[in-house]
Coordinates of N, CA, C and O in Angstrom, one line a residue:
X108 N 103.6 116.9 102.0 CA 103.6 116.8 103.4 C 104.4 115.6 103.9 O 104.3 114.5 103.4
X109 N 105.3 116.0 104.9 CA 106.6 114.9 105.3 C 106.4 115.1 107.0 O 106.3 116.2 107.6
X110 N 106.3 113.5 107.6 CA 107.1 114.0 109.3 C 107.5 112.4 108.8 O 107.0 111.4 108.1
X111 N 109.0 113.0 109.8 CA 109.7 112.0 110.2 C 109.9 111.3 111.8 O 110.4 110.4 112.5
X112 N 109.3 112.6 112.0 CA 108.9 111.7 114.1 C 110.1 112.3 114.3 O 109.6 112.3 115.4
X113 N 111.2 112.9 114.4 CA 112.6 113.3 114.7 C 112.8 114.0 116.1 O 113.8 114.0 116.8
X114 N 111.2 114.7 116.3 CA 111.3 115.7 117.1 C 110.7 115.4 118.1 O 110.7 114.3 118.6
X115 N 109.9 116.5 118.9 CA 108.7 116.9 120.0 C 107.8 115.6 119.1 O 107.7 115.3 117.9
X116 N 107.5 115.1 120.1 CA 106.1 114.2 120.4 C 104.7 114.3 120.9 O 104.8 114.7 122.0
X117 N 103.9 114.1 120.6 CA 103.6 114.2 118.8 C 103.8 115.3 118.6 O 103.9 116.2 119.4
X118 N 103.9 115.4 116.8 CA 104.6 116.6 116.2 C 103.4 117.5 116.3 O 102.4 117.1 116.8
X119 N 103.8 119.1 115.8 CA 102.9 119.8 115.8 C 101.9 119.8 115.4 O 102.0 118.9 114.6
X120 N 100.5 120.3 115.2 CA 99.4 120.2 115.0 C 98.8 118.8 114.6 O 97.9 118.7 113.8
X121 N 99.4 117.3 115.4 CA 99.1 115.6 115.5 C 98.5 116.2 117.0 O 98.6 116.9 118.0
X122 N 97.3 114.8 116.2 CA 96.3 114.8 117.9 C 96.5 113.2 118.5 O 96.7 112.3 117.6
X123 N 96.5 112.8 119.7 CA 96.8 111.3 120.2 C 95.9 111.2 121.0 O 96.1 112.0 122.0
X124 N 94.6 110.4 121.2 CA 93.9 110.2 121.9 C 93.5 108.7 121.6 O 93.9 108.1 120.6
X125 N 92.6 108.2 122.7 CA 92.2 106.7 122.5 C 90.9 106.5 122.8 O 90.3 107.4 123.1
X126 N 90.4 105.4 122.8 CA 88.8 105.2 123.0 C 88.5 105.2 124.6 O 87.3 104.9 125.0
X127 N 89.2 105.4 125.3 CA 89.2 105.4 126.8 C 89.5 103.7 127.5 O 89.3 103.6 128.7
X128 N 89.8 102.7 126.9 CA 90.5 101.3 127.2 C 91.6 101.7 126.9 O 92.1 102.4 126.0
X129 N 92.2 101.0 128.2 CA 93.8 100.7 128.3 C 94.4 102.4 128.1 O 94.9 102.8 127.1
X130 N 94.2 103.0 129.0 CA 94.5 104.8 128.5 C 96.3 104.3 129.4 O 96.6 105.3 130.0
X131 N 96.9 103.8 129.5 CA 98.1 103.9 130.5 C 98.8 104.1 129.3 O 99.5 105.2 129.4
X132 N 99.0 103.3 127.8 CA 99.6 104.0 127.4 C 99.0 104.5 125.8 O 97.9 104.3 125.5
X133 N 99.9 105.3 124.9 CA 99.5 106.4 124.1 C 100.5 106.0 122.9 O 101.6 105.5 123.3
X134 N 100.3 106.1 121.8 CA 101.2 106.7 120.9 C 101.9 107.3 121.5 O 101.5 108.0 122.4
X135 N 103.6 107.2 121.2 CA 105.0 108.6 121.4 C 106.0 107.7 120.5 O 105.9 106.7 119.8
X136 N 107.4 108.6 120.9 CA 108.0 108.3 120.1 C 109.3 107.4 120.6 O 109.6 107.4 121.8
X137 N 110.0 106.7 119.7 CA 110.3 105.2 120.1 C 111.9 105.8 118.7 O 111.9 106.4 117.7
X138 N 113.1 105.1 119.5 CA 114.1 105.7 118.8 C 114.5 104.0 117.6 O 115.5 103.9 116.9
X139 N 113.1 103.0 117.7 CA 113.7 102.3 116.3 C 113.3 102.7 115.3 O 112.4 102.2 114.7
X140 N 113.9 103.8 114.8 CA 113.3 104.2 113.5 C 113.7 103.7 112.3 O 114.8 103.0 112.3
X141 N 112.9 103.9 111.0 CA 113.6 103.3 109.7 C 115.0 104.2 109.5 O 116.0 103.7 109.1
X142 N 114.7 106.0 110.1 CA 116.1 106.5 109.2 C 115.8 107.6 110.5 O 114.7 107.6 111.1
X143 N 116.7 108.3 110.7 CA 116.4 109.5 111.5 C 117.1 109.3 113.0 O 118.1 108.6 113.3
X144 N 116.2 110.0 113.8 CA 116.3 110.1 115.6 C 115.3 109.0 115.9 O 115.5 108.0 116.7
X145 N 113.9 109.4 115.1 CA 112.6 108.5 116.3 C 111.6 108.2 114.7 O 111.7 108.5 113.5
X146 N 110.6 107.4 115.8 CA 109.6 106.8 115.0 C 108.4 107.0 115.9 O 108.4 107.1 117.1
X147 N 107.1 107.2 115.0 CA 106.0 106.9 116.1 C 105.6 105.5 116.3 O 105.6 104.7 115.4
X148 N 105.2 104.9 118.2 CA 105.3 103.7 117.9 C 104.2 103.8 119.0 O 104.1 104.7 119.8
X149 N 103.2 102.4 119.0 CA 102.3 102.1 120.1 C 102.8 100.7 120.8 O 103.2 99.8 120.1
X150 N 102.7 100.6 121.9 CA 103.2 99.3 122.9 C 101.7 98.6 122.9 O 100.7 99.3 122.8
X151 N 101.6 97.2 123.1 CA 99.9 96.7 123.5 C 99.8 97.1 124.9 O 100.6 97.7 125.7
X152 N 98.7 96.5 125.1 CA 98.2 96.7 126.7 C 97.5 95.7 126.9 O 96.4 95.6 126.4
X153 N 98.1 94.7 127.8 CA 97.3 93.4 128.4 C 96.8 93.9 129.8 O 96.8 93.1 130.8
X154 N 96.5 94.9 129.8 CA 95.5 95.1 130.9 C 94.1 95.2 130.5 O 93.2 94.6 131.1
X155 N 94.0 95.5 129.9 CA 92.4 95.7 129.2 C 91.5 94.9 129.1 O 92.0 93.7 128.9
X156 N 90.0 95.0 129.2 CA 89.0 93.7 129.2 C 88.5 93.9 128.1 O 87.7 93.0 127.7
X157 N 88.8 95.2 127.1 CA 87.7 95.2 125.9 C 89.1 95.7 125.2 O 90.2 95.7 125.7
X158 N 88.6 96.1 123.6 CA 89.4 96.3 122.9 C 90.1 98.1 123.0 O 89.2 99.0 123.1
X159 N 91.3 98.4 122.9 CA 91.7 99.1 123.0 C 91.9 100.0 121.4 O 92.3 99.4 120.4
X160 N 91.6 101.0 121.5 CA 91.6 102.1 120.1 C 92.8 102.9 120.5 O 92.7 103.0 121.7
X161 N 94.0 103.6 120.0 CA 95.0 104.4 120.1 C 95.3 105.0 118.7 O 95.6 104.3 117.8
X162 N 95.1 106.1 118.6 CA 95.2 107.2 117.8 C 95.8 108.0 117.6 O 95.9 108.9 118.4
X163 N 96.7 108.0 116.3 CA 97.2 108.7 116.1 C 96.7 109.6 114.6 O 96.2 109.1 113.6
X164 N 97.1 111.0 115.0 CA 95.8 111.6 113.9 C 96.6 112.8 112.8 O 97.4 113.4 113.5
X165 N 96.6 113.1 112.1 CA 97.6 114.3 111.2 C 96.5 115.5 111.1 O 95.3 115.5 111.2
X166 N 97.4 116.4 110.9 CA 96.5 117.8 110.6 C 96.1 118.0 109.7 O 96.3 117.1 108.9
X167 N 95.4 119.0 109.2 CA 94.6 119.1 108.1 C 95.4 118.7 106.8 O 96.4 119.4 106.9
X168 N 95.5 117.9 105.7 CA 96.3 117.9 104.9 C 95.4 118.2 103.4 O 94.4 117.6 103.0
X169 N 96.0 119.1 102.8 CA 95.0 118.8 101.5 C 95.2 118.3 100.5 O 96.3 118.6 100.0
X170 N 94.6 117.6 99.8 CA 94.5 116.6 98.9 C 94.6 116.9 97.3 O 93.8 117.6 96.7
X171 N 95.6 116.4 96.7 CA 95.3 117.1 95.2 C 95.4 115.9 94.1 O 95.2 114.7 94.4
X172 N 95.8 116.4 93.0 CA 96.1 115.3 92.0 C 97.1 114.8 92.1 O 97.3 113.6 92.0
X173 N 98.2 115.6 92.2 CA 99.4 115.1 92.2 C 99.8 114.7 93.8 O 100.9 114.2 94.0
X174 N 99.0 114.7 94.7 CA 99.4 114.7 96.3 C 98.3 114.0 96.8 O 97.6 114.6 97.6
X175 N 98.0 112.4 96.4 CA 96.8 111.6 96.6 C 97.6 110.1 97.2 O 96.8 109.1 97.5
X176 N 99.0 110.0 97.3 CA 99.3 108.7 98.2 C 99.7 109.1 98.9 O 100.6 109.9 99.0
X177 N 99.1 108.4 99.9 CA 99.8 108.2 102.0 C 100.8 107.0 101.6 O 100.5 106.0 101.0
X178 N 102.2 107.5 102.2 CA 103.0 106.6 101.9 C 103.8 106.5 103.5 O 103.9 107.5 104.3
X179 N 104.3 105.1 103.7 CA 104.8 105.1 105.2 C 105.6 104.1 105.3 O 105.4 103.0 104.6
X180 N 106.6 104.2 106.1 CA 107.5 102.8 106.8 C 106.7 102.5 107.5 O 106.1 103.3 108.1
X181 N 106.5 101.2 107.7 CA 105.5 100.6 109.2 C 105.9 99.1 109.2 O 105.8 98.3 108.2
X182 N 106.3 98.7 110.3 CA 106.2 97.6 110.9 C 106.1 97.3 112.1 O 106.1 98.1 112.9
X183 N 105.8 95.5 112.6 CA 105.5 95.0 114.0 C 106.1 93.9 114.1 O 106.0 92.9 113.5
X184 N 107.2 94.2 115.3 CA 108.1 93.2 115.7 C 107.5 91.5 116.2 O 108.3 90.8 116.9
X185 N 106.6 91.2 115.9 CA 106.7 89.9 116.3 C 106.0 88.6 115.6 O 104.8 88.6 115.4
X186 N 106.4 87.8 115.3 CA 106.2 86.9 114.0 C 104.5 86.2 114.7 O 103.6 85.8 114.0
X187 N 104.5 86.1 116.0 CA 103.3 85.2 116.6 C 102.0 86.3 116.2 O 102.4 87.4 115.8
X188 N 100.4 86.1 116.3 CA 99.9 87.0 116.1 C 98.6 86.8 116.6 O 97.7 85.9 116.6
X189 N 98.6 88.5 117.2 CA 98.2 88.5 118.4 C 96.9 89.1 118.5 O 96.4 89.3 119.6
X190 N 96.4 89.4 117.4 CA 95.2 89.8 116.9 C 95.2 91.5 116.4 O 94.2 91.9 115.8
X191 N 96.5 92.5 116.7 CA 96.0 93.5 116.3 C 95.5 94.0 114.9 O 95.7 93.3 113.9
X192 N 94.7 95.1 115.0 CA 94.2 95.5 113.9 C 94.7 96.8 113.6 O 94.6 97.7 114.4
X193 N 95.3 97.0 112.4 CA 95.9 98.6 112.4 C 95.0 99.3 110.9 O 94.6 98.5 110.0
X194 N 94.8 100.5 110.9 CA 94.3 101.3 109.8 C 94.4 102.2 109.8 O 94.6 102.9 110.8
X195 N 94.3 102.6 108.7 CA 94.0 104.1 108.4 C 92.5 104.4 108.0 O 91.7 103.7 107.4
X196 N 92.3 106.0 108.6 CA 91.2 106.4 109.0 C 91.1 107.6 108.3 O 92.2 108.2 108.1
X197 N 90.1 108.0 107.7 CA 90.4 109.8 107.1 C 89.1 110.6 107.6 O 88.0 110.0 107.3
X198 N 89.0 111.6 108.1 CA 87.7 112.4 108.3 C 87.7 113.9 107.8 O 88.6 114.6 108.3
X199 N 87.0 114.6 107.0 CA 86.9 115.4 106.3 C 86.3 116.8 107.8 O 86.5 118.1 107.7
X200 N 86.1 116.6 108.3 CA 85.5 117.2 109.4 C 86.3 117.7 111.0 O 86.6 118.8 111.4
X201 N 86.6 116.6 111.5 CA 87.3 116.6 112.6 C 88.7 116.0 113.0 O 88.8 114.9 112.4
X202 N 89.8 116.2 113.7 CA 91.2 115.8 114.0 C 90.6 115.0 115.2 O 91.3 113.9 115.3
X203 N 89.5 114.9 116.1 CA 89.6 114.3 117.4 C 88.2 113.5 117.7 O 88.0 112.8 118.7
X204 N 87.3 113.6 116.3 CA 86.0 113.4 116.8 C 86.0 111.7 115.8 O 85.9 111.7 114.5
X205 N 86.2 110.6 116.6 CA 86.5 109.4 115.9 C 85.3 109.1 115.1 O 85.6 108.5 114.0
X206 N 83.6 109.5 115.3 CA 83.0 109.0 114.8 C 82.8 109.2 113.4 O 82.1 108.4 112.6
X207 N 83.6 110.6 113.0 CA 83.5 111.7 111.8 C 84.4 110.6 110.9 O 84.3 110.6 109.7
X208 N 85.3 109.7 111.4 CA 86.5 109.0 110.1 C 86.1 107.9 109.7 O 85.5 107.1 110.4
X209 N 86.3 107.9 108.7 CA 85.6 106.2 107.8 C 87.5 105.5 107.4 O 88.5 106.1 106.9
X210 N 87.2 104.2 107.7 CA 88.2 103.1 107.4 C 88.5 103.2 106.0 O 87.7 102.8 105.1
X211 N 89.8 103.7 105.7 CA 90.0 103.6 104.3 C 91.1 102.5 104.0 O 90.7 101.6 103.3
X212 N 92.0 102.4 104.4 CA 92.8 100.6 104.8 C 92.9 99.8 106.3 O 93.3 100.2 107.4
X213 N 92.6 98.5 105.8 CA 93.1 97.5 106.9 C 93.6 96.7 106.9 O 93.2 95.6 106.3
X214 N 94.7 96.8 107.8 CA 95.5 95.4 107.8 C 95.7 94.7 109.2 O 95.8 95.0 110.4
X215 N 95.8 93.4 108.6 CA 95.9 92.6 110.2 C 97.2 92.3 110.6 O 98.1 92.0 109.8
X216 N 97.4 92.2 112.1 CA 98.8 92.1 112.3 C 99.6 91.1 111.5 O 100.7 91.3 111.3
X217 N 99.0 90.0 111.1 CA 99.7 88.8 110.2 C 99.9 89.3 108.6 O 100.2 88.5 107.7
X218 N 99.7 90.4 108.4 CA 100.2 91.4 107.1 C 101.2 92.3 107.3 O 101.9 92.8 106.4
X219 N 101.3 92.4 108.5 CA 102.2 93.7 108.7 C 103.9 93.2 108.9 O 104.3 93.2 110.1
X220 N 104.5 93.1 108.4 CA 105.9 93.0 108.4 C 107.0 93.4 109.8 O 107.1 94.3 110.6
X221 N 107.5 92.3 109.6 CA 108.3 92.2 110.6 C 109.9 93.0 110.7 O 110.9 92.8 111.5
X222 N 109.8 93.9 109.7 CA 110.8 94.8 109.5 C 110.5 95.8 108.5 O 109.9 95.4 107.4
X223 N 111.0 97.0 108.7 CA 110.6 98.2 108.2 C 110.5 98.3 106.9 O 111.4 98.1 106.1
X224 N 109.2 98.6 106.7 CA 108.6 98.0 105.2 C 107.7 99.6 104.4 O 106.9 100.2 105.1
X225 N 108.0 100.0 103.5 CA 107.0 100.7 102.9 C 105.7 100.6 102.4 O 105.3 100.0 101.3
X226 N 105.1 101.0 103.0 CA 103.6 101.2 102.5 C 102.2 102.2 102.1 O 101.7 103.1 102.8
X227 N 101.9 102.0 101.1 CA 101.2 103.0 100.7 C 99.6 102.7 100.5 O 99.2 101.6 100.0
X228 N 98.6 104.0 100.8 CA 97.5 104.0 100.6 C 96.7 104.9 99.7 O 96.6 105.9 100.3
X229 N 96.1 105.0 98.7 CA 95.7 105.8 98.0 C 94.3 106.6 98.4 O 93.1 106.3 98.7
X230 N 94.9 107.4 98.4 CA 93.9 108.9 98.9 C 93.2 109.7 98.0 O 92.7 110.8 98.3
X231 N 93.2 109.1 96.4 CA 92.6 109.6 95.3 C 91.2 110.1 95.4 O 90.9 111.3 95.0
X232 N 90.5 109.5 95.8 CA 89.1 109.3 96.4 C 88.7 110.9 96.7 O 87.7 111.5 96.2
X233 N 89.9 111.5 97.8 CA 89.8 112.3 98.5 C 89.9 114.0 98.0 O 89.6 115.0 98.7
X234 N 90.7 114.0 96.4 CA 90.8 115.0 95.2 C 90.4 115.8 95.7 O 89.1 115.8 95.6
X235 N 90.7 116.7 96.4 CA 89.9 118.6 95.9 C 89.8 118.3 97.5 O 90.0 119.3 98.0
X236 N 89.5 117.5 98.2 CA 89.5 118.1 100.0 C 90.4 117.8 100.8 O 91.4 117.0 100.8
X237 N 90.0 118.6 101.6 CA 91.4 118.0 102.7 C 90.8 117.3 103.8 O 89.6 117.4 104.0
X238 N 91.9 116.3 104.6 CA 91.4 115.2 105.2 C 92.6 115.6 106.3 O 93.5 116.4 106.3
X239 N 91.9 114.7 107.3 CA 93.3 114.5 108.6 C 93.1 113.3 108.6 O 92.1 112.8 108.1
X240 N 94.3 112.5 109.1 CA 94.6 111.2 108.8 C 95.5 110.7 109.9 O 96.6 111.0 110.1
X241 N 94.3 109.4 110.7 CA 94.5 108.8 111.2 C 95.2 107.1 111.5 O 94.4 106.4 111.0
X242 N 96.2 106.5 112.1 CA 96.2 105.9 112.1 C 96.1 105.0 113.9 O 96.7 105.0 115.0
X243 N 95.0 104.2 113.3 CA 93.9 103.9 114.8 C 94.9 102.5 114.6 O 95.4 102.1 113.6
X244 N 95.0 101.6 116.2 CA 95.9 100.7 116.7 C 94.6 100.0 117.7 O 94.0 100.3 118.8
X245 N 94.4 99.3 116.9 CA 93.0 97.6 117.7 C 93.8 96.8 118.5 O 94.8 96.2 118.3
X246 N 93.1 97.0 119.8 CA 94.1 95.4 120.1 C 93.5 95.1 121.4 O 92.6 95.8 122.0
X247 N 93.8 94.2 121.8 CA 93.5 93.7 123.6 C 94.4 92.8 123.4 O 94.1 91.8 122.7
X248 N 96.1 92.9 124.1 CA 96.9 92.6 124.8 C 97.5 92.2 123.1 O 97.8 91.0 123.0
X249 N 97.7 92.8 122.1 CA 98.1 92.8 121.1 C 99.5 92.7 120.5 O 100.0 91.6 120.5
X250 N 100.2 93.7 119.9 CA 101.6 93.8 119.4 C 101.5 95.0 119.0 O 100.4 95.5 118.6
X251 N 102.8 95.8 119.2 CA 103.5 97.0 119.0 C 103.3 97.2 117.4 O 103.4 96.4 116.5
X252 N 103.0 98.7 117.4 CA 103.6 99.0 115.9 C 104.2 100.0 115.7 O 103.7 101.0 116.2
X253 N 105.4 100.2 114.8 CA 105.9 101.4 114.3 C 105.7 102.2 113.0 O 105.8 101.3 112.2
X254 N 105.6 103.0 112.5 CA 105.8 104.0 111.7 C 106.6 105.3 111.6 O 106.6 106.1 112.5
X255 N 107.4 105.3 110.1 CA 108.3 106.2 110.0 C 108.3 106.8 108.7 O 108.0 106.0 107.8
X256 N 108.6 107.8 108.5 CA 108.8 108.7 107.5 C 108.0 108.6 106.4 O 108.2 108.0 105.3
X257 N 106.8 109.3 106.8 CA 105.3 109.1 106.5 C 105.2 110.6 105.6 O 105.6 111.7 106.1
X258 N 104.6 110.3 104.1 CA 104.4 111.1 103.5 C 103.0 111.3 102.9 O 102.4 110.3 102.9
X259 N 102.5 112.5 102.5 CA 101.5 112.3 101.3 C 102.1 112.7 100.4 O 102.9 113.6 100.7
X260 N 102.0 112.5 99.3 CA 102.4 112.8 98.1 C 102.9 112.0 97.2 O 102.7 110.8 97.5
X261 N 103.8 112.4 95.8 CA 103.9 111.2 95.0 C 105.5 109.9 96.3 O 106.4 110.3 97.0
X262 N 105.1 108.7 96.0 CA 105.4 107.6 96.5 C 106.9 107.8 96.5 O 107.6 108.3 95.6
X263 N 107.6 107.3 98.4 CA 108.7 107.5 98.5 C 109.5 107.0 97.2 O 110.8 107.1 97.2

């Protein structure tokens, strides 16, 4: 399983919803990519009084032996740090229903690289099911993040 963001925003069967803070903006797609046309990218939002959730979610994907790493370009342009929280999320059940996904990595914006960096999460855990896989964006008035050419399977 490969998207490179190249296309229609969000790609097909990706869900983009948020916790209902700061809804003005959404996950789309942003032309700094690592390789290609586009990247998926989230902007912060200093309007908000509480923390802001933005979601970005994949479709059913299934899980095997040989197809157990989430692998991704991801980075955040700014060296200051501004508290966001980014993760990946996996739920065996639902594409839209946030309470169904449990936190499988987290990183804080002062991890996250300041140029387009590869990263990977292991999904072993997950053997024999299939999961949708989310990556959720923390923040109140936070920092931008990108991701690009986002795979499961064996490591770019």
């Amino acid at each position: 399983v490969t998207e490179r963001f190249d296309g229609t925003f969000p790609p097909a069967g990706w869900a983009v919803f948020d916790n209902g803070v700061g809804t003005t903006l959404s996950w789309e797609s942003s032309t700094t990519s690592y390789s290609g046309a586009g990247a998926a990218y989230i902007d912060y939002d200093c309007s908000v009084t509480s923390n802001a959730e933005d979601w970005l979610v994949t479709p059913l994907i299934p899980i095997t032996a040989g197809n157990s790493t989430l692998s991704y370009y991801h980075f955040q342009p700014d060296n200051s740090d501004y508290g966001s929280v980014y993760e990946v999320r996996v739920s065996t059940s639902s594409q839209t229903v946030d309470t169904t996904f449990i936190s499988v990595d987290t990183l804080l914006e002062s991890g996250v690289p300041q140029a387009y960096t590869i990263y990977t999460v292991d999904l072993s855990a997950y053997v024999g099911q299939s999961v949708y896989i989310a990556f959720v964006h923390t923040q109140n008035c936070g920092d931008d993040y990108y991701i690009d050419e986002l795979a499961v399977g064996p490591t770019h």
